[in-house]
PDB file of C-alpha atoms in Angstrom:
ATOM      1  CA  MET U  73      75.300  74.309 150.141  1.00 42.00           C
ATOM      2  CA  GLY U  74      73.215  72.434 147.567  1.00 41.00           C
ATOM      3  CA  ARG U  75      72.774  73.169 143.936  1.00 42.00           C
ATOM      4  CA  VAL U  76      69.189  73.280 144.458  1.00 35.00           C
ATOM      5  CA  HIS U  77      69.050  76.276 146.672  1.00 37.00           C
ATOM      6  CA  ARG U  78      72.181  78.120 145.019  1.00 38.00           C
ATOM      7  CA  CYS U  79      69.816  78.391 141.885  1.00 38.00           C
ATOM      8  CA  SER U  80      67.297  79.833 143.779  1.00 36.00           C
ATOM      9  CA  ALA U  81      69.508  82.304 144.965  1.00 37.00           C
ATOM     10  CA  ALA U  82      70.526  82.891 141.682  1.00 38.00           C
ATOM     11  CA  LEU U  83      71.389  86.509 138.992  1.00 39.00           C
ATOM     12  CA  LEU U  84      69.162  85.062 136.744  1.00 38.00           C
ATOM     13  CA  PRO U  85      65.017  86.477 137.746  1.00 37.00           C
ATOM     14  CA  TYR U  86      63.246  84.583 134.856  1.00 35.00           C
ATOM     15  CA  ARG U  87      65.287  80.958 134.763  1.00 35.00           C
ATOM     16  CA  GLU U  88      64.148  78.432 133.464  1.00 37.00           C
ATOM     17  CA  VAL U  89      62.625  76.134 136.317  1.00 35.00           C
ATOM     18  CA  ASN U  90      61.429  72.475 135.916  1.00 40.00           C
ATOM     19  CA  THR U  91      58.366  73.155 134.717  1.00 39.00           C
ATOM     20  CA  VAL U  92      57.253  70.465 132.468  1.00 36.00           C
ATOM     21  CA  GLN U  93      56.589  68.381 135.675  1.00 40.00           C
ATOM     22  CA  GLN U  94      55.512  70.807 137.893  1.00 40.00           C
ATOM     23  CA  THR U  95      51.546  71.512 134.894  1.00 39.00           C
ATOM     24  CA  ASN U  96      49.720  69.140 132.809  1.00 39.00           C
ATOM     25  CA  ILE U  97      50.420  70.745 129.464  1.00 40.00           C
ATOM     26  CA  SER U  98      51.589  67.714 127.120  1.00 40.00           C
ATOM     27  CA  HIS U  99      54.998  67.119 126.010  1.00 43.00           C
ATOM     28  CA  TRP U 100      53.626  68.369 122.315  1.00 42.00           C
ATOM     29  CA  THR U 101      50.565  70.348 123.144  1.00 43.00           C
ATOM     30  CA  SER U 102      54.472  72.448 124.079  1.00 43.00           C
ATOM     31  CA  LEU U 103      56.454  72.035 120.796  1.00 44.00           C
ATOM     32  CA  LEU U 104      53.301  73.187 118.792  1.00 44.00           C
ATOM     33  CA  ILE U 105      53.294  76.329 121.290  1.00 42.00           C
ATOM     34  CA  TYR U 106      56.661  76.974 120.759  1.00 43.00           C
ATOM     35  CA  LYS U 107      56.543  76.249 117.394  1.00 44.00           C
ATOM     36  CA  LEU U 108      53.776  78.799 116.339  1.00 42.00           C
ATOM     37  CA  ALA U 109      55.567  81.323 118.707  1.00 44.00           C
ATOM     38  CA  ASP U 110      58.971  81.365 116.544  1.00 46.00           C
ATOM     39  CA  VAL U 111      57.087  81.509 113.755  1.00 40.00           C
ATOM     40  CA  GLN U 112      55.873  84.574 114.296  1.00 42.00           C
ATOM     41  CA  GLY U 113      59.172  86.425 115.289  1.00 43.00           C
ATOM     42  CA  GLY U 114      59.009  85.357 119.368  1.00 41.00           C
ATOM     43  CA  MET U 115      55.971  87.585 120.674  1.00 36.00           C
ATOM     44  CA  THR U 116      57.996  87.883 123.323  1.00 38.00           C
ATOM     45  CA  THR U 117      57.542  91.040 126.254  1.00 37.00           C
ATOM     46  CA  LEU U 118      61.571  92.874 127.228  1.00 41.00           C
ATOM     47  CA  THR U 119      62.515  91.316 130.674  1.00 36.00           C
ATOM     48  CA  LYS U 120      61.679  93.793 133.397  1.00 36.00           C
ATOM     49  CA  ARG U 121      64.807  94.016 135.094  1.00 34.00           C
ATOM     50  CA  ASN U 122      65.078  97.711 138.409  1.00 35.00           C
ATOM     51  CA  ARG U 123      67.861  99.438 137.345  1.00 33.00           C
ATOM     52  CA  ARG U 124      69.673 102.849 138.976  1.00 32.00           C
ATOM     53  CA  SER U 125      69.788 105.695 135.039  1.00 33.00           C
ATOM     54  CA  GLU U 126      70.145 108.539 137.331  1.00 33.00           C
ATOM     55  CA  ALA U 127      73.212 109.905 135.211  1.00 35.00           C
ATOM     56  CA  PRO U 128      74.021 111.072 131.758  1.00 33.00           C
ATOM     57  CA  ALA U 129      76.399 109.921 129.609  1.00 33.00           C
ATOM     58  CA  GLU U 130      79.472 111.740 128.139  1.00 35.00           C
ATOM     59  CA  ARG U 131      80.427 111.717 124.168  1.00 36.00           C
ATOM     60  CA  TRP U 132      83.143 108.872 123.470  1.00 38.00           C
ATOM     61  CA  SER U 133      86.258 109.397 121.731  1.00 37.00           C
ATOM     62  CA  ASN U 134      86.267 109.990 118.029  1.00 42.00           C
ATOM     63  CA  ALA U 135      87.163 105.996 116.996  1.00 42.00           C
ATOM     64  CA  GLU U 136      86.074 104.745 113.630  1.00 41.00           C
ATOM     65  CA  GLU U 137      88.943 103.162 112.687  1.00 42.00           C
ATOM     66  CA  LYS U 138      90.043 101.697 115.581  1.00 46.00           C
ATOM     67  CA  GLU U 139      86.266  99.971 116.029  1.00 45.00           C
ATOM     68  CA  GLU U 140      86.649  98.428 113.043  1.00 45.00           C
ATOM     69  CA  LYS U 141      90.638  96.600 112.881  1.00 44.00           C
ATOM     70  CA  THR U 142      90.549  96.220 116.973  1.00 46.00           C
ATOM     71  CA  ASP U 143      87.185  94.091 116.581  1.00 49.00           C
ATOM     72  CA  GLY U 144      88.968  90.885 115.332  1.00 45.00           C
ATOM     73  CA  THR U 145      91.625  91.057 117.316  1.00 45.00           C
ATOM     74  CA  ASP U 146      89.292  91.032 120.842  1.00 49.00           C
ATOM     75  CA  GLU U 147      88.050  88.032 119.279  1.00 47.00           C
ATOM     76  CA  GLU U 148      91.313  86.105 118.950  1.00 42.00           C
ATOM     77  CA  GLN U 149      91.609  87.148 122.249  1.00 48.00           C
ATOM     78  CA  ASP U 150      89.150  85.812 123.610  1.00 54.00           C
ATOM     79  CA  THR U 151      88.642  82.296 120.892  1.00 50.00           C
ATOM     80  CA  ASP U 152      91.657  79.550 120.615  1.00 52.00           C
ATOM     81  CA  SER U 153      92.399  78.729 116.678  1.00 49.00           C
ATOM     82  CA  LYS U 154      90.401  75.482 116.726  1.00 59.00           C
ATOM     83  CA  SER U 155      87.443  78.372 117.158  1.00 63.00           C
ATOM     84  CA  LEU U 156      84.338  79.031 114.439  1.00 77.00           C
ATOM     85  CA  ARG U 157      84.178  82.353 113.643  1.00 89.00           C
ATOM     86  CA  LEU U 158      80.167  83.237 115.643  1.00 95.00           C
ATOM     87  CA  THR U 159      78.466  86.001 115.250  1.00 97.00           C
ATOM     88  CA  LEU U 160      77.193  86.710 119.022  1.00 98.00           C
ATOM     89  CA  MET U 161      73.045  85.665 117.535  1.00 98.00           C
ATOM     90  CA  GLU U 162      75.110  82.318 116.544  1.00 97.00           C
ATOM     91  CA  GLU U 163      76.921  82.644 120.308  1.00 98.00           C
ATOM     92  CA  ILE U 164      73.616  83.339 122.068  1.00 97.00           C
ATOM     93  CA  LEU U 165      71.839  80.266 120.172  1.00 96.00           C
ATOM     94  CA  LEU U 166      73.851  77.283 120.372  1.00 96.00           C
ATOM     95  CA  LEU U 167      74.333  77.954 124.483  1.00 96.00           C
ATOM     96  CA  GLY U 168      70.521  78.067 124.735  1.00 94.00           C
ATOM     97  CA  LEU U 169      70.012  75.624 121.952  1.00 93.00           C
ATOM     98  CA  LYS U 170      68.610  72.005 124.165  1.00 90.00           C
ATOM     99  CA  ASP U 171      72.589  69.184 122.543  1.00 87.00           C
ATOM    100  CA  LYS U 172      70.367  66.630 122.228  1.00 87.00           C
ATOM    101  CA  GLU U 173      66.637  67.874 121.099  1.00 87.00           C
ATOM    102  CA  GLY U 174      67.941  70.522 118.769  1.00 80.00           C
ATOM    103  CA  TYR U 175      65.631  73.103 120.289  1.00 80.00           C
ATOM    104  CA  THR U 176      65.663  76.169 122.831  1.00 84.00           C
ATOM    105  CA  SER U 177      63.357  75.434 125.408  1.00 81.00           C
ATOM    106  CA  PHE U 178      59.853  76.793 125.411  1.00 75.00           C
ATOM    107  CA  TRP U 179      59.798  77.749 128.794  1.00 80.00           C
ATOM    108  CA  ASN U 180      62.763  80.655 128.258  1.00 85.00           C
ATOM    109  CA  ASP U 181      60.340  83.336 126.687  1.00 86.00           C
ATOM    110  CA  SER U 182      63.910  86.374 127.380  1.00 93.00           C
ATOM    111  CA  ILE U 183      66.467  84.669 123.962  1.00 95.00           C
ATOM    112  CA  SER U 184      63.920  86.337 120.678  1.00 94.00           C
ATOM    113  CA  SER U 185      64.186  89.840 121.966  1.00 95.00           C
ATOM    114  CA  GLY U 186      67.828  88.857 123.586  1.00 97.00           C
ATOM    115  CA  LEU U 187      68.638  87.773 119.612  1.00 97.00           C
ATOM    116  CA  ARG U 188      67.791  91.054 118.400  1.00 97.00           C
ATOM    117  CA  GLY U 189      69.580  93.024 121.026  1.00 98.00           C
ATOM    118  CA  CYS U 190      73.187  90.243 119.622  1.00 98.00           C
ATOM    119  CA  ILE U 191      71.798  91.728 116.239  1.00 98.00           C
ATOM    120  CA  LEU U 192      72.276  95.898 117.144  1.00 98.00           C
ATOM    121  CA  VAL U 193      75.703  95.156 119.291  1.00 98.00           C
ATOM    122  CA  GLU U 194      76.598  93.092 116.552  1.00 98.00           C
ATOM    123  CA  LEU U 195      76.603  95.627 114.195  1.00 98.00           C
ATOM    124  CA  ALA U 196      78.074  97.764 116.545  1.00 98.00           C
ATOM    125  CA  LEU U 197      81.354  96.079 116.334  1.00 98.00           C
ATOM    126  CA  ARG U 198      81.102  96.135 113.176  1.00 98.00           C
ATOM    127  CA  GLY U 199      81.326 100.122 112.350  1.00 97.00           C
ATOM    128  CA  ARG U 200      77.909 100.068 110.973  1.00 98.00           C
ATOM    129  CA  ILE U 201      75.691 101.396 113.245  1.00 98.00           C
ATOM    130  CA  GLN U 202      76.234 104.151 116.363  1.00 98.00           C
ATOM    131  CA  LEU U 203      74.274 106.084 119.447  1.00 97.00           C
ATOM    132  CA  GLU U 204      73.662 110.091 117.803  1.00 96.00           C
ATOM    133  CA  PRO U 205      76.191 111.975 119.035  1.00 93.00           C
ATOM    134  CA  GLN U 206      75.698 113.929 122.956  1.00 88.00           C
ATOM    135  CA  SER U 207      74.483 116.829 122.755  1.00 82.00           C
ATOM    136  CA  SER U 208      75.274 120.021 125.540  1.00 77.00           C
ATOM    137  CA  ARG U 209      72.483 119.224 128.129  1.00 83.00           C
ATOM    138  CA  LYS U 210      73.592 115.315 128.143  1.00 86.00           C
ATOM    139  CA  ARG U 211      70.975 112.764 127.223  1.00 92.00           C
ATOM    140  CA  LYS U 212      70.903 108.973 128.666  1.00 95.00           C
ATOM    141  CA  LEU U 213      71.597 106.210 126.223  1.00 96.00           C
ATOM    142  CA  LEU U 214      68.317 105.516 126.117  1.00 96.00           C
ATOM    143  CA  ASP U 215      67.437 109.278 125.322  1.00 96.00           C
ATOM    144  CA  ARG U 216      70.045 109.111 122.307  1.00 96.00           C
ATOM    145  CA  LYS U 217      68.425 107.459 118.663  1.00 97.00           C
ATOM    146  CA  VAL U 218      70.828 104.538 116.571  1.00 98.00           C
ATOM    147  CA  LEU U 219      72.150 106.292 113.528  1.00 98.00           C
ATOM    148  CA  VAL U 220      74.390 104.247 110.537  1.00 98.00           C
ATOM    149  CA  LYS U 221      77.685 104.592 110.497  1.00 97.00           C
ATOM    150  CA  SER U 222      78.080 102.457 107.168  1.00 97.00           C
ATOM    151  CA  SER U 223      75.801 100.834 104.589  1.00 96.00           C
ATOM    152  CA  ALA U 224      78.551  98.489 103.526  1.00 97.00           C
ATOM    153  CA  PRO U 225      77.630  94.711 104.257  1.00 97.00           C
ATOM    154  CA  THR U 226      78.319  92.975 106.418  1.00 97.00           C
ATOM    155  CA  GLY U 227      77.484  89.827 104.382  1.00 95.00           C
ATOM    156  CA  ASP U 228      75.233  88.817 107.402  1.00 97.00           C
ATOM    157  CA  VAL U 229      71.732  87.696 106.142  1.00 96.00           C
ATOM    158  CA  LEU U 230      70.469  88.955 109.601  1.00 97.00           C
ATOM    159  CA  LEU U 231      73.144  91.882 110.110  1.00 98.00           C
ATOM    160  CA  ASP U 232      71.855  93.140 106.552  1.00 98.00           C
ATOM    161  CA  GLU U 233      68.441  92.627 107.216  1.00 97.00           C
ATOM    162  CA  ALA U 234      68.532  94.792 110.551  1.00 98.00           C
ATOM    163  CA  LEU U 235      70.652  97.803 109.185  1.00 98.00           C
ATOM    164  CA  LYS U 236      68.344  98.375 106.071  1.00 97.00           C
ATOM    165  CA  HIS U 237      65.718  98.788 108.368  1.00 97.00           C
ATOM    166  CA  ILE U 238      67.593 101.346 110.298  1.00 97.00           C
ATOM    167  CA  LYS U 239      69.132 102.722 107.643  1.00 97.00           C
ATOM    168  CA  ASN U 240      65.303 103.575 106.356  1.00 95.00           C
ATOM    169  CA  THR U 241      63.778 104.816 109.436  1.00 95.00           C
ATOM    170  CA  GLU U 242      62.821 108.428 109.708  1.00 93.00           C
ATOM    171  CA  PRO U 243      62.772 109.511 112.143  1.00 94.00           C
ATOM    172  CA  PRO U 244      65.254 107.040 113.829  1.00 96.00           C
ATOM    173  CA  GLU U 245      64.399 105.452 116.400  1.00 97.00           C
ATOM    174  CA  ASP U 246      66.778 104.639 119.801  1.00 97.00           C
ATOM    175  CA  ALA U 247      67.978 100.954 120.679  1.00 97.00           C
ATOM    176  CA  ALA U 248      64.921  99.774 122.533  1.00 97.00           C
ATOM    177  CA  SER U 249      62.385 101.011 119.857  1.00 96.00           C
ATOM    178  CA  TRP U 250      64.766  99.190 118.175  1.00 97.00           C
ATOM    179  CA  ILE U 251      64.542  95.290 119.903  1.00 97.00           C
ATOM    180  CA  GLU U 252      60.424  95.450 119.966  1.00 95.00           C
ATOM    181  CA  LEU U 253      60.057  96.059 116.730  1.00 96.00           C
ATOM    182  CA  LEU U 254      62.642  93.736 115.296  1.00 96.00           C
ATOM    183  CA  THR U 255      61.053  91.109 117.887  1.00 94.00           C
ATOM    184  CA  GLY U 256      57.017  92.093 116.809  1.00 91.00           C
ATOM    185  CA  GLU U 257      56.134  93.899 120.272  1.00 88.00           C
ATOM    186  CA  THR U 258      54.655  97.167 119.246  1.00 84.00           C
ATOM    187  CA  TRP U 259      50.992  97.692 118.116  1.00 85.00           C
ATOM    188  CA  ASN U 260      50.596  99.949 115.653  1.00 86.00           C
ATOM    189  CA  PRO U 261      50.735  98.217 111.789  1.00 87.00           C
ATOM    190  CA  LEU U 262      52.428 100.486 110.359  1.00 86.00           C
ATOM    191  CA  LYS U 263      55.619  98.895 111.896  1.00 90.00           C
ATOM    192  CA  LEU U 264      54.915  95.007 111.819  1.00 90.00           C
ATOM    193  CA  HIS U 265      57.721  95.094 108.221  1.00 91.00           C
ATOM    194  CA  PHE U 266      60.520  95.381 111.218  1.00 94.00           C
ATOM    195  CA  GLN U 267      59.842  92.140 112.926  1.00 94.00           C
ATOM    196  CA  MET U 268      62.414  90.686 111.710  1.00 95.00           C
ATOM    197  CA  ARG U 269      61.188  86.276 111.271  1.00 93.00           C
ATOM    198  CA  ASN U 270      62.387  83.138 112.043  1.00 93.00           C
ATOM    199  CA  VAL U 271      65.673  84.726 113.820  1.00 95.00           C
ATOM    200  CA  ARG U 272      66.555  81.051 114.871  1.00 94.00           C
ATOM    201  CA  GLU U 273      65.739  78.560 112.452  1.00 93.00           C
ATOM    202  CA  ARG U 274      68.071  81.184 110.247  1.00 96.00           C
ATOM    203  CA  LEU U 275      70.245  81.255 112.619  1.00 96.00           C
ATOM    204  CA  ALA U 276      69.966  77.447 113.512  1.00 95.00           C
ATOM    205  CA  LYS U 277      69.975  76.947 109.472  1.00 95.00           C
ATOM    206  CA  SER U 278      74.291  79.114 109.706  1.00 95.00           C
ATOM    207  CA  LEU U 279      75.842  76.558 112.478  1.00 96.00           C
ATOM    208  CA  VAL U 280      74.055  73.814 110.071  1.00 95.00           C
ATOM    209  CA  GLU U 281      76.623  74.987 107.204  1.00 95.00           C
ATOM    210  CA  LYS U 282      79.517  75.951 109.623  1.00 94.00           C
ATOM    211  CA  GLY U 283      78.810  72.660 110.530  1.00 93.00           C
ATOM    212  CA  VAL U 284      77.768  72.658 114.276  1.00 95.00           C
ATOM    213  CA  LEU U 285      74.771  71.409 114.058  1.00 93.00           C
ATOM    214  CA  SER U 286      72.008  68.474 112.271  1.00 92.00           C
ATOM    215  CA  THR U 287      69.087  68.736 110.788  1.00 90.00           C
ATOM    216  CA  GLU U 288      65.822  66.536 111.289  1.00 89.00           C
ATOM    217  CA  LYS U 289      62.851  65.781 111.557  1.00 85.00           C
ATOM    218  CA  GLN U 290      60.839  64.768 114.013  1.00 79.00           C
ATOM    219  CA  ASN U 291      57.015  64.559 114.416  1.00 76.00           C
ATOM    220  CA  PHE U 292      55.108  65.891 117.347  1.00 70.00           C
ATOM    221  CA  LEU U 293      51.359  63.894 116.548  1.00 70.00           C
ATOM    222  CA  LEU U 294      49.769  66.933 114.934  1.00 73.00           C
ATOM    223  CA  PHE U 295      53.064  67.926 112.940  1.00 73.00           C
ATOM    224  CA  ASP U 296      57.350  67.722 111.794  1.00 79.00           C
ATOM    225  CA  MET U 297      58.486  70.224 113.370  1.00 79.00           C
ATOM    226  CA  THR U 298      62.789  70.311 111.757  1.00 86.00           C
ATOM    227  CA  THR U 299      64.617  70.859 114.846  1.00 88.00           C
ATOM    228  CA  HIS U 300      68.774  71.216 114.905  1.00 90.00           C
ATOM    229  CA  PRO U 301      71.114  68.577 117.533  1.00 91.00           C
ATOM    230  CA  LEU U 302      74.312  69.448 117.945  1.00 90.00           C
ATOM    231  CA  THR U 303      76.539  67.189 116.229  1.00 92.00           C
ATOM    232  CA  ASP U 304      80.032  69.002 117.262  1.00 85.00           C
ATOM    233  CA  SER U 305      80.106  69.219 121.081  1.00 91.00           C
ATOM    234  CA  SER U 306      83.306  70.509 120.996  1.00 92.00           C
ATOM    235  CA  GLU U 307      82.386  73.610 119.699  1.00 94.00           C
ATOM    236  CA  LYS U 308      80.286  74.090 121.819  1.00 95.00           C
ATOM    237  CA  GLN U 309      81.900  73.615 124.919  1.00 95.00           C
ATOM    238  CA  ARG U 310      85.050  75.704 124.077  1.00 96.00           C
ATOM    239  CA  LEU U 311      82.309  78.438 124.234  1.00 97.00           C
ATOM    240  CA  VAL U 312      81.403  77.975 126.824  1.00 97.00           C
ATOM    241  CA  GLN U 313      84.754  77.454 128.790  1.00 97.00           C
ATOM    242  CA  ARG U 314      85.045  80.599 126.707  1.00 97.00           C
ATOM    243  CA  LEU U 315      82.770  81.851 129.069  1.00 98.00           C
ATOM    244  CA  GLN U 316      83.429  80.164 131.885  1.00 98.00           C
ATOM    245  CA  ASP U 317      87.163  81.879 131.676  1.00 98.00           C
ATOM    246  CA  GLY U 318      85.816  85.307 131.309  1.00 97.00           C
ATOM    247  CA  LEU U 319      84.596  85.315 134.270  1.00 98.00           C
ATOM    248  CA  LEU U 320      86.848  83.515 136.173  1.00 98.00           C
ATOM    249  CA  GLU U 321      90.903  82.537 134.923  1.00 96.00           C
ATOM    250  CA  ARG U 322      90.393  85.731 133.160  1.00 96.00           C
ATOM    251  CA  TRP U 323      88.322  87.583 134.758  1.00 96.00           C
ATOM    252  CA  THR U 324      89.590  92.034 135.495  1.00 92.00           C
ATOM    253  CA  ASN U 325      87.899  93.792 137.593  1.00 92.00           C
ATOM    254  CA  ASP U 326      87.207  96.157 135.045  1.00 95.00           C
ATOM    255  CA  TRP U 327      85.101  96.171 132.426  1.00 96.00           C
ATOM    256  CA  ARG U 328      87.191  98.618 130.144  1.00 95.00           C
ATOM    257  CA  ARG U 329      90.174  95.240 130.294  1.00 95.00           C
ATOM    258  CA  MET U 330      87.923  92.297 128.706  1.00 95.00           C
ATOM    259  CA  SER U 331      87.053  92.786 125.578  1.00 95.00           C
ATOM    260  CA  ARG U 332      84.312  93.871 123.785  1.00 97.00           C
ATOM    261  CA  ARG U 333      82.540  90.677 122.874  1.00 97.00           C
ATOM    262  CA  MET U 334      83.479  88.964 125.918  1.00 97.00           C
ATOM    263  CA  LEU U 335      81.759  91.558 127.711  1.00 97.00           C
ATOM    264  CA  ALA U 336      78.843  91.754 125.070  1.00 98.00           C
ATOM    265  CA  LEU U 337      78.652  87.745 125.035  1.00 98.00           C
ATOM    266  CA  ILE U 338      78.457  88.306 129.551  1.00 98.00           C
ATOM    267  CA  LEU U 339      75.012  90.792 129.595  1.00 98.00           C
ATOM    268  CA  LEU U 340      73.762  89.549 126.307  1.00 98.00           C
ATOM    269  CA  ALA U 341      73.457  85.399 127.236  1.00 97.00           C
ATOM    270  CA  HIS U 342      72.503  86.735 130.393  1.00 97.00           C
ATOM    271  CA  ALA U 343      69.256  89.266 128.907  1.00 96.00           C
ATOM    272  CA  ALA U 344      68.153  85.946 126.197  1.00 96.00           C
ATOM    273  CA  ASP U 345      68.257  83.670 130.452  1.00 95.00           C
ATOM    274  CA  VAL U 346      70.497  81.081 128.517  1.00 96.00           C
ATOM    275  CA  LEU U 347      73.845  82.841 131.521  1.00 97.00           C
ATOM    276  CA  GLU U 348      73.192  80.168 134.569  1.00 94.00           C
ATOM    277  CA  SER U 349      73.391  77.111 131.736  1.00 93.00           C
ATOM    278  CA  ALA U 350      76.085  77.965 131.042  1.00 96.00           C
ATOM    279  CA  LEU U 351      77.746  78.250 133.915  1.00 97.00           C
ATOM    280  CA  SER U 352      75.825  74.995 135.571  1.00 95.00           C
ATOM    281  CA  SER U 353      78.837  72.587 135.212  1.00 95.00           C
ATOM    282  CA  LEU U 354      81.119  74.786 137.597  1.00 97.00           C
ATOM    283  CA  SER U 355      81.613  73.401 141.684  1.00 97.00           C
ATOM    284  CA  ASP U 356      80.007  75.269 143.519  1.00 97.00           C
ATOM    285  CA  GLU U 357      82.426  77.310 144.967  1.00 97.00           C
ATOM    286  CA  ARG U 358      83.318  78.538 141.063  1.00 98.00           C
ATOM    287  CA  TYR U 359      80.056  78.897 139.919  1.00 97.00           C
ATOM    288  CA  ASP U 360      79.741  81.103 142.959  1.00 97.00           C
ATOM    289  CA  THR U 361      82.057  83.136 142.317  1.00 98.00           C
ATOM    290  CA  ALA U 362      81.037  83.792 138.624  1.00 98.00           C
ATOM    291  CA  SER U 363      77.765  84.373 139.749  1.00 97.00           C
ATOM    292  CA  SER U 364      78.841  86.851 141.828  1.00 97.00           C
ATOM    293  CA  ARG U 365      80.994  88.131 139.347  1.00 97.00           C
ATOM    294  CA  SER U 366      78.852  88.675 136.700  1.00 97.00           C
ATOM    295  CA  ARG U 367      76.470  90.181 138.326  1.00 97.00           C
ATOM    296  CA  SER U 368      78.624  93.347 139.243  1.00 96.00           C
ATOM    297  CA  LEU U 369      78.258  94.450 135.208  1.00 97.00           C
ATOM    298  CA  LEU U 370      74.643  93.177 135.279  1.00 96.00           C
ATOM    299  CA  GLU U 371      74.312  95.639 137.981  1.00 96.00           C
ATOM    300  CA  ALA U 372      76.316  99.166 136.681  1.00 96.00           C
ATOM    301  CA  ASP U 373      74.497 102.057 136.193  1.00 97.00           C
ATOM    302  CA  PRO U 374      74.469 101.332 131.880  1.00 97.00           C
ATOM    303  CA  ASP U 375      74.516 105.824 132.030  1.00 96.00           C
ATOM    304  CA  LEU U 376      77.200 106.289 134.409  1.00 96.00           C
ATOM    305  CA  GLU U 377      79.327 103.062 132.881  1.00 96.00           C
ATOM    306  CA  SER U 378      78.984 105.249 129.111  1.00 94.00           C
ATOM    307  CA  ALA U 379      81.062 107.510 130.637  1.00 93.00           C
ATOM    308  CA  LYS U 380      84.078 105.124 130.667  1.00 94.00           C
ATOM    309  CA  VAL U 381      83.449 103.873 126.345  1.00 95.00           C
ATOM    310  CA  THR U 382      86.018 105.089 124.212  1.00 93.00           C
ATOM    311  CA  THR U 383      84.360 102.697 121.076  1.00 96.00           C
ATOM    312  CA  PRO U 384      80.737 103.414 119.469  1.00 96.00           C
ATOM    313  CA  ALA U 385      79.953  99.881 119.965  1.00 97.00           C
ATOM    314  CA  GLU U 386      81.339 100.010 124.022  1.00 97.00           C
ATOM    315  CA  GLU U 387      78.447 102.542 124.192  1.00 97.00           C
ATOM    316  CA  MET U 388      75.777 100.142 122.111  1.00 98.00           C
ATOM    317  CA  ILE U 389      76.777  97.581 124.582  1.00 98.00           C
ATOM    318  CA  TRP U 390      75.737  99.711 127.830  1.00 98.00           C
ATOM    319  CA  THR U 391      72.266 101.058 126.347  1.00 98.00           C
ATOM    320  CA  VAL U 392      71.394  97.436 125.277  1.00 98.00           C
ATOM    321  CA  LEU U 393      72.039  96.249 128.452  1.00 98.00           C
ATOM    322  CA  ALA U 394      69.610  99.573 129.957  1.00 97.00           C
ATOM    323  CA  ALA U 395      67.617  98.328 127.342  1.00 97.00           C
ATOM    324  CA  PHE U 396      66.546  95.449 128.985  1.00 97.00           C
ATOM    325  CA  ASN U 397      67.154  96.729 132.137  1.00 95.00           C
ATOM    326  CA  ARG U 398      64.974  98.845 131.857  1.00 88.00           C
ATOM    327  CA  SER U 399      61.125  98.861 133.823  1.00 51.00           C
TER     328      SER U 399
END
């Protein structure tokens, strides 16, 4: 099967295509629009995908202490000793950045909302937020509000900013609403202050401090643009290899046997439209295998899968997927 034919049947419905060759939009004009979109916080629409959402979720067992203790263990299982400790937001941005150019594709309209989904999952993995408890009349994941479990600072500026918004909001919002609010997708002027601005630039600066990216100024006729080309290619290679291994060598047919961070990485990479690029270096046969296995996760019913969770973080992972699946 040829690569072009194979990609046309890939799992991502909004994948980046070679649109630049099909339009008369000049390079600098695209970059101008990209820069304006990034400054405004990425006014994108949640990716719409039709999924079933029929069965309610069961309440997870009490696992507050386990959540904090096992998170580090899960991550150690997914990384080697040479890898930096990156947040989910940093990993998704790193997967989406063009190595030499130092910016994300203008044609990727999913990464902004995808990064906000990462923030919710990262907060849940760190034991800061959870869904409100299930009632006797069981509700779907997106009908339950996001609550603060611990307001202790995380040490990450973006996470603490989002946590403060969630803590100070009454009445509480559901996960899908928070993704839209943090992205800036609201017509309510009273909620515009929830928008988190310059998220990609702030994450890129964090990766610069960690030695993964560099900072350059490029002139594009009408403006100067700050870009962040890759300097430590080994870090991105390890991230891509870890993601590929999660779908190949270390694959398990039961997501409950996967680490929570690996499960989140796969689902969020899809939501941010960067999963396929991470698999593109595989041979045709391995690519098809990895794509098929990722689809088995992406096409699962989040409400049904949430009935199997044992921690609040797992429940939040499936809730965020439900938010991106909602039509």
